[in-house]
Short mmCIF file of C-alpha atoms and ligand atoms in Angstrom, two decimals:
data_model
loop_
_atom_site.label_atom_id
_atom_site.label_comp_id
_atom_site.label_asym_id
_atom_site.label_seq_id
_atom_site.Cartn_x
_atom_site.Cartn_y
_atom_site.Cartn_z
CA MET A 1 72.82 109.96 122.13
CA ARG A 2 75.60 107.72 121.05
CA SER A 3 79.37 108.29 121.19
CA VAL A 4 82.12 105.97 119.99
CA ILE A 5 85.04 105.91 122.39
CA ASP A 6 86.16 102.31 122.17
CA ILE A 7 85.69 99.80 119.36
CA SER A 8 83.66 97.68 121.83
CA ASP A 9 81.01 100.45 121.77
CA LEU A 10 79.98 98.98 118.41
CA SER A 11 78.40 95.52 118.20
CA LEU A 12 79.54 93.03 115.56
CA ARG A 13 76.25 93.63 113.77
CA GLU A 14 76.94 97.37 113.72
CA LEU A 15 80.49 96.81 112.49
CA ASP A 16 79.19 94.67 109.66
CA GLY A 17 76.50 97.28 108.93
CA LEU A 18 79.10 100.06 108.77
CA MET A 19 81.17 98.02 106.31
CA ASP A 20 78.06 97.38 104.19
CA THR A 21 77.26 101.10 104.20
CA ALA A 22 80.87 101.92 103.23
CA GLU A 23 80.64 99.48 100.32
CA ASP A 24 77.42 101.11 99.21
CA ILE A 25 79.01 104.56 99.42
CA ILE A 26 81.90 103.29 97.26
CA ALA A 27 79.41 101.91 94.73
CA ARG A 28 76.95 104.85 94.74
CA PRO A 29 78.65 107.99 96.10
CA GLY A 30 76.01 110.25 94.55
CA ALA A 31 73.32 108.74 96.77
CA TYR A 32 75.13 110.05 99.84
CA ALA A 33 76.27 113.46 98.60
CA GLU A 34 73.48 115.41 100.37
CA ARG A 35 72.83 113.25 103.41
CA MET A 36 74.47 115.54 105.96
CA ARG A 37 73.36 118.82 104.38
CA GLY A 38 73.10 121.48 107.12
CA LYS A 39 75.05 119.43 109.67
CA LYS A 40 78.42 120.35 111.15
CA LEU A 41 81.32 118.20 112.29
CA ALA A 42 83.87 119.74 114.65
CA THR A 43 87.38 118.28 114.61
CA LEU A 44 89.23 118.94 117.87
CA PHE A 45 92.77 117.65 117.53
CA PHE A 46 95.13 118.21 120.45
CA GLU A 47 97.82 115.98 118.88
CA PRO A 48 99.39 115.92 115.41
CA SER A 49 97.40 114.29 112.63
CA THR A 50 97.27 114.28 108.86
CA ARG A 51 95.13 111.34 107.82
CA THR A 52 92.62 111.08 110.60
CA ARG A 53 91.63 114.73 110.67
CA LEU A 54 91.54 115.17 106.90
CA SER A 55 89.71 111.88 106.58
CA PHE A 56 86.96 113.01 108.98
CA GLU A 57 86.72 116.34 107.21
CA ALA A 58 86.65 114.81 103.72
CA ALA A 59 84.03 112.34 104.96
CA MET A 60 81.76 115.14 106.20
CA TYR A 61 82.20 117.17 103.01
CA GLU A 62 81.41 114.15 100.84
CA LEU A 63 78.17 113.73 102.80
CA GLY A 64 77.26 117.34 102.00
CA GLY A 65 77.97 118.59 105.53
CA ASN A 66 80.27 121.28 106.90
CA VAL A 67 83.33 121.23 109.09
CA LEU A 68 84.59 123.37 111.98
CA SER A 69 88.17 122.72 112.92
CA VAL A 70 90.49 123.46 115.82
CA ALA A 71 93.75 122.17 114.51
CA GLY A 72 96.06 122.23 117.51
CA ALA A 73 96.02 122.67 121.26
CA GLY A 74 98.35 125.61 120.85
CA SER A 75 95.70 127.59 119.00
CA SER A 76 92.73 126.72 121.23
CA SER A 77 91.64 127.66 124.74
CA ALA A 78 93.16 124.44 126.08
CA ALA A 79 96.41 126.41 125.93
CA LYS A 80 94.82 128.82 128.44
CA GLY A 81 94.00 125.97 130.81
CA GLU A 82 90.45 125.13 129.76
CA SER A 83 89.30 121.61 130.67
CA VAL A 84 88.30 119.06 128.05
CA ALA A 85 84.79 119.04 129.53
CA ASP A 86 84.35 122.81 129.15
CA THR A 87 85.81 122.75 125.64
CA VAL A 88 83.38 120.10 124.39
CA LYS A 89 80.40 121.70 126.15
CA THR A 90 81.26 124.83 124.20
CA VAL A 91 81.80 123.03 120.91
CA SER A 92 78.46 121.24 121.40
CA CYS A 93 76.82 124.66 120.92
CA TYR A 94 78.27 124.93 117.41
CA ALA A 95 78.52 121.42 116.02
CA ASP A 96 76.30 118.35 115.61
CA ILE A 97 79.12 115.87 116.12
CA ILE A 98 82.70 116.03 117.42
CA ALA A 99 85.79 114.04 116.41
CA MET A 100 88.47 114.49 119.06
CA ARG A 101 92.11 113.43 119.42
CA HIS A 102 93.91 114.02 122.69
CA PRO A 103 97.27 112.94 124.16
CA LYS A 104 95.69 111.73 127.43
CA GLU A 105 94.19 108.28 127.77
CA GLY A 106 90.53 108.61 128.77
CA ALA A 107 90.12 112.16 127.45
CA ALA A 108 87.58 111.04 124.85
CA LEU A 109 85.45 109.42 127.53
CA VAL A 110 85.52 112.59 129.61
CA ALA A 111 84.52 114.51 126.49
CA ALA A 112 81.64 112.15 125.68
CA ARG A 113 80.24 112.52 129.20
CA ALA A 114 80.32 116.30 129.01
CA ALA A 115 79.22 116.79 125.39
CA GLU A 116 75.69 117.47 124.23
CA VAL A 117 76.43 115.83 120.87
CA PRO A 118 78.05 112.53 119.84
CA VAL A 119 81.83 112.33 120.32
CA ILE A 120 84.04 110.10 118.20
CA ASN A 121 87.40 109.18 119.68
CA ALA A 122 90.06 109.90 117.05
CA GLY A 123 92.81 108.60 119.37
CA ASP A 124 93.31 109.06 123.12
CA GLY A 125 96.97 108.81 124.09
CA GLY A 126 98.31 105.26 123.98
CA HIS A 127 94.85 103.82 124.66
CA CYS A 128 92.70 103.32 121.57
CA HIS A 129 91.76 104.51 118.12
CA PRO A 130 88.46 102.96 117.04
CA THR A 131 88.04 104.68 113.67
CA GLN A 132 91.45 103.45 112.50
CA THR A 133 90.12 100.00 113.30
CA LEU A 134 87.05 100.67 111.15
CA ALA A 135 89.45 101.41 108.27
CA ASP A 136 91.39 98.25 109.09
CA LEU A 137 88.31 96.03 109.23
CA LEU A 138 87.04 97.16 105.84
CA THR A 139 90.52 96.66 104.40
CA ILE A 140 90.76 93.13 105.80
CA ARG A 141 87.26 92.25 104.58
CA ARG A 142 88.02 93.60 101.10
CA GLU A 143 91.45 91.95 100.87
CA LYS A 144 90.74 88.59 102.48
CA GLY A 145 87.00 88.30 101.87
CA ARG A 146 86.41 87.57 105.57
CA LEU A 147 87.18 88.68 109.11
CA ASP A 148 87.45 85.26 110.73
CA GLY A 149 89.88 82.35 110.66
CA LEU A 150 92.91 84.58 110.12
CA THR A 151 96.44 84.56 111.52
CA ILE A 152 97.27 88.16 112.28
CA GLY A 153 100.79 89.35 113.05
CA VAL A 154 101.02 92.72 114.78
CA CYS A 155 104.51 94.10 114.82
CA GLY A 156 106.33 97.02 116.41
CA ASP A 157 105.24 99.18 119.32
CA LEU A 158 102.47 97.08 120.83
CA LYS A 159 102.73 98.91 124.15
CA PHE A 160 101.89 102.44 123.07
CA GLY A 161 100.36 101.68 119.66
CA ARG A 162 96.68 102.52 120.15
CA THR A 163 95.68 101.30 116.70
CA VAL A 164 96.86 97.81 117.62
CA HIS A 165 94.89 97.83 120.88
CA SER A 166 91.66 98.63 119.05
CA LEU A 167 92.37 96.21 116.20
CA ILE A 168 93.00 93.34 118.61
CA GLY A 169 89.82 94.29 120.47
CA ALA A 170 87.80 94.02 117.27
CA MET A 171 89.42 90.98 115.65
CA SER A 172 89.16 89.01 118.91
CA ARG A 173 85.39 89.11 118.53
CA TYR A 174 85.39 87.26 115.20
CA PRO A 175 85.75 83.47 115.46
CA GLY A 176 88.85 81.52 114.58
CA ASN A 177 91.39 84.34 114.54
CA ARG A 178 94.78 83.99 116.16
CA PHE A 179 97.49 86.53 116.86
CA ILE A 180 101.26 86.61 116.74
CA LEU A 181 102.51 89.55 118.79
CA ILE A 182 105.89 90.68 117.47
CA SER A 183 107.70 93.33 119.51
CA PRO A 184 110.82 94.10 121.50
CA GLU A 185 110.57 93.00 125.15
CA GLU A 186 110.07 96.61 126.28
CA LEU A 187 107.18 97.23 123.89
CA LYS A 188 105.00 94.19 124.51
CA LEU A 189 101.21 94.38 124.41
CA PRO A 190 99.83 95.72 127.73
CA SER A 191 98.32 93.05 129.95
CA TYR A 192 94.94 94.81 130.05
CA VAL A 193 94.60 94.34 126.28
CA LYS A 194 95.59 90.69 126.59
CA GLY A 195 93.07 90.24 129.38
CA GLU A 196 90.12 92.17 127.95
CA ALA A 197 90.46 91.01 124.36
CA LEU A 198 92.57 87.89 123.89
CA LYS A 199 92.07 85.94 127.12
CA LYS A 200 88.43 86.91 127.58
CA ASN A 201 87.58 85.58 124.13
CA GLY A 202 89.88 82.53 124.33
CA ILE A 203 91.93 83.77 121.37
CA PRO A 204 95.18 81.86 120.77
CA TYR A 205 98.24 84.09 120.69
CA ARG A 206 101.96 83.92 121.02
CA GLN A 207 104.64 86.51 121.58
CA THR A 208 107.96 86.74 119.79
CA THR A 209 110.68 89.26 119.10
CA ASP A 210 111.49 87.77 115.68
CA LEU A 211 109.50 88.91 112.63
CA GLU A 212 111.35 86.73 110.10
CA GLU A 213 110.71 83.59 112.06
CA VAL A 214 106.91 84.00 111.83
CA ILE A 215 106.26 86.00 108.66
CA GLY A 216 105.56 82.85 106.61
CA GLU A 217 102.60 81.93 108.85
CA LEU A 218 100.69 85.17 108.50
CA ASP A 219 97.54 86.14 106.59
CA ILE A 220 97.93 89.73 107.78
CA LEU A 221 101.00 91.63 108.90
CA TYR A 222 100.11 94.86 110.70
CA MET A 223 103.23 96.99 111.06
CA THR A 224 103.39 99.97 113.45
CA ARG A 225 105.64 102.92 114.18
CA VAL A 226 107.51 103.16 117.48
CA GLN A 227 105.52 105.91 119.25
CA ARG A 228 108.26 108.39 119.99
CA GLU A 229 105.93 110.92 121.66
CA ARG A 230 104.98 108.44 124.39
CA PHE A 231 108.53 107.63 125.48
CA PHE A 232 109.95 109.07 128.66
CA ASN A 233 113.44 109.35 127.25
CA GLU A 234 114.92 109.80 123.80
CA GLU A 235 117.64 107.19 124.39
CA ASP A 236 115.13 104.36 124.67
CA TYR A 237 113.37 105.58 121.56
CA LEU A 238 116.60 105.69 119.56
CA ARG A 239 117.51 102.19 120.70
CA LEU A 240 114.13 100.72 119.77
CA LYS A 241 112.99 102.74 116.77
CA ASP A 242 114.43 100.50 114.07
CA SER A 243 113.66 97.18 115.73
CA TYR A 244 111.71 96.03 112.66
CA ILE A 245 112.11 97.05 109.07
CA LEU A 246 110.07 95.21 106.48
CA THR A 247 112.09 94.82 103.28
CA PRO A 248 111.52 93.04 99.92
CA GLU A 249 113.97 90.42 101.20
CA LYS A 250 111.78 89.60 104.19
CA MET A 251 108.67 89.68 101.98
CA LYS A 252 110.13 86.71 100.04
CA LYS A 253 109.46 84.54 103.08
CA ALA A 254 105.83 85.65 103.32
CA ARG A 255 102.78 84.00 101.77
CA ALA A 256 101.66 85.10 98.31
CA ASP A 257 98.34 86.26 99.76
CA LEU A 258 99.71 88.15 102.77
CA ALA A 259 98.14 91.59 103.35
CA VAL A 260 100.65 94.11 104.69
CA MET A 261 98.93 96.84 106.68
CA HIS A 262 100.10 99.93 108.58
CA PRO A 263 97.99 102.73 110.08
CA LEU A 264 100.60 105.26 108.88
CA PRO A 265 102.54 107.49 109.32
CA ARG A 266 105.43 105.22 108.46
CA VAL A 267 108.90 106.18 109.63
CA ASN A 268 111.31 103.34 108.85
CA GLU A 269 109.24 100.23 109.51
CA ILE A 270 108.45 99.45 105.88
CA SER A 271 111.02 100.11 103.21
CA VAL A 272 109.57 102.12 100.31
CA GLN A 273 110.44 99.29 97.91
CA VAL A 274 107.69 97.23 99.54
CA ASP A 275 105.15 99.79 98.26
CA GLU A 276 105.44 98.22 94.79
CA ASP A 277 104.54 94.81 96.17
CA PRO A 278 100.88 93.93 95.43
CA ARG A 279 100.60 92.70 99.01
CA ALA A 280 101.08 96.25 100.36
CA CYS A 281 97.66 97.55 101.49
CA TYR A 282 98.47 100.60 103.60
CA PHE A 283 97.37 103.25 101.16
CA LYS A 284 94.14 101.34 100.56
CA GLN A 285 93.57 101.58 104.31
CA VAL A 286 93.69 105.37 104.06
CA LEU A 287 90.90 105.44 101.49
CA ASN A 288 88.83 102.83 103.29
CA GLY A 289 89.10 104.98 106.43
CA LYS A 290 87.28 107.83 104.75
CA TYR A 291 84.38 105.61 103.68
CA MET A 292 84.08 104.06 107.13
CA ARG A 293 84.07 107.49 108.77
CA MET A 294 81.29 108.52 106.39
CA ALA A 295 79.34 105.43 107.43
CA LEU A 296 79.95 106.16 111.13
CA ILE A 297 78.90 109.81 110.91
CA LEU A 298 75.71 108.73 109.13
CA MET A 299 74.97 106.13 111.77
CA LEU A 300 75.51 108.44 114.72
CA LEU A 301 73.64 111.42 113.34
CA GLN A 302 70.75 109.49 111.87
CA GLU A 303 70.22 107.67 115.18
CA GLY A 304 70.52 110.73 117.32
CA GLY A 305 69.48 113.94 115.60
CA ALA A 306 71.69 115.88 118.02
CA ALA A 307 70.77 119.32 116.77
CA GLY A 308 67.10 118.53 117.21
CA ARG A 309 67.64 117.48 120.81
CA ARG A 310 69.65 120.58 121.55
CA GLU A 311 66.89 122.75 120.17
CA ALA A 312 64.25 120.83 122.12
CA ARG A 313 66.10 121.54 125.35
CA ALA A 314 66.53 125.23 124.61
C1 NCD B 1 98.06 106.37 114.14
C2 NCD B 1 97.73 107.08 115.44
O1 NCD B 1 97.53 108.28 115.45
O2 NCD B 1 97.65 106.36 116.42
N1 NCD B 1 97.90 107.20 113.04
C3 NCD B 1 96.68 107.24 112.44
O3 NCD B 1 95.73 107.77 112.96
N2 NCD B 1 96.55 106.61 111.26
C4 NCD B 1 99.33 105.66 114.15
C5 NCD B 1 100.57 106.40 114.56
O4 NCD B 1 100.55 107.58 114.83
O5 NCD B 1 101.61 105.72 114.58
#
């Protein structure tokens, strides 16, 4: 049985295969409309979410499957003190696959070890968010026609921004990419991400606090929100929250073929006027995320047949 906790759980071949499946789903949605008939996805979200949860649920419905949902920790037994392990053991009795979001780093791994069915990490604290990266990869491939030889600027909260950690993990495995890490001093990329992704793969990178100085060099600009919920005090958040605001003025300095990305939700980081710019890709990312989650669910359930195994054990 296969879970996806980190983007490195998927090989480059599998990533490419998922993107090919997503493209095929986009081209021939009818061919996939019954593929998960009789299967159930449980979404266990212990942190706020709009896109990721609805995207998983829409993905399962569009494959002909069903969805069971626990929307918030407050309404589940976690509020009574139940452990993540016990919760997922229980949910494994009802569902064929689980998508889980949790505020603690490592919670998804704990869940995967305890579960009887595949677990997909839909975000674990400030650690990682592999399915957002699937959305990002398809968006980059569709916009730029390739995933290698790109200069990628990641901007904002690189310390707590889990989407950035997973994206850097993935893009560091394609040849010829380089990164410009744009953040305030206090929100720099954690050294474990630099070590495990950038240094390990010999990826060139540089760090700066100045977006305008580097925007003209970029093929991709990946903006992020300052992660208020991970701060220890509100004062620091208020001081740092508007460190970067992408405006039409700043976009004038960017290349004509720049792709502006953002995992969303946006707070102030991109002015709404930029939405009209053809280089803005963040709402395309949302749609691509649904197709990639469809492809991932298909891959995990076709490989495993979780329900079958559960029945065989019974
Ligand atoms: C991101 C997340 O949850 O990490 N949202 C998402 O899933 N698209 C980004 C964020 O919350 O800033």
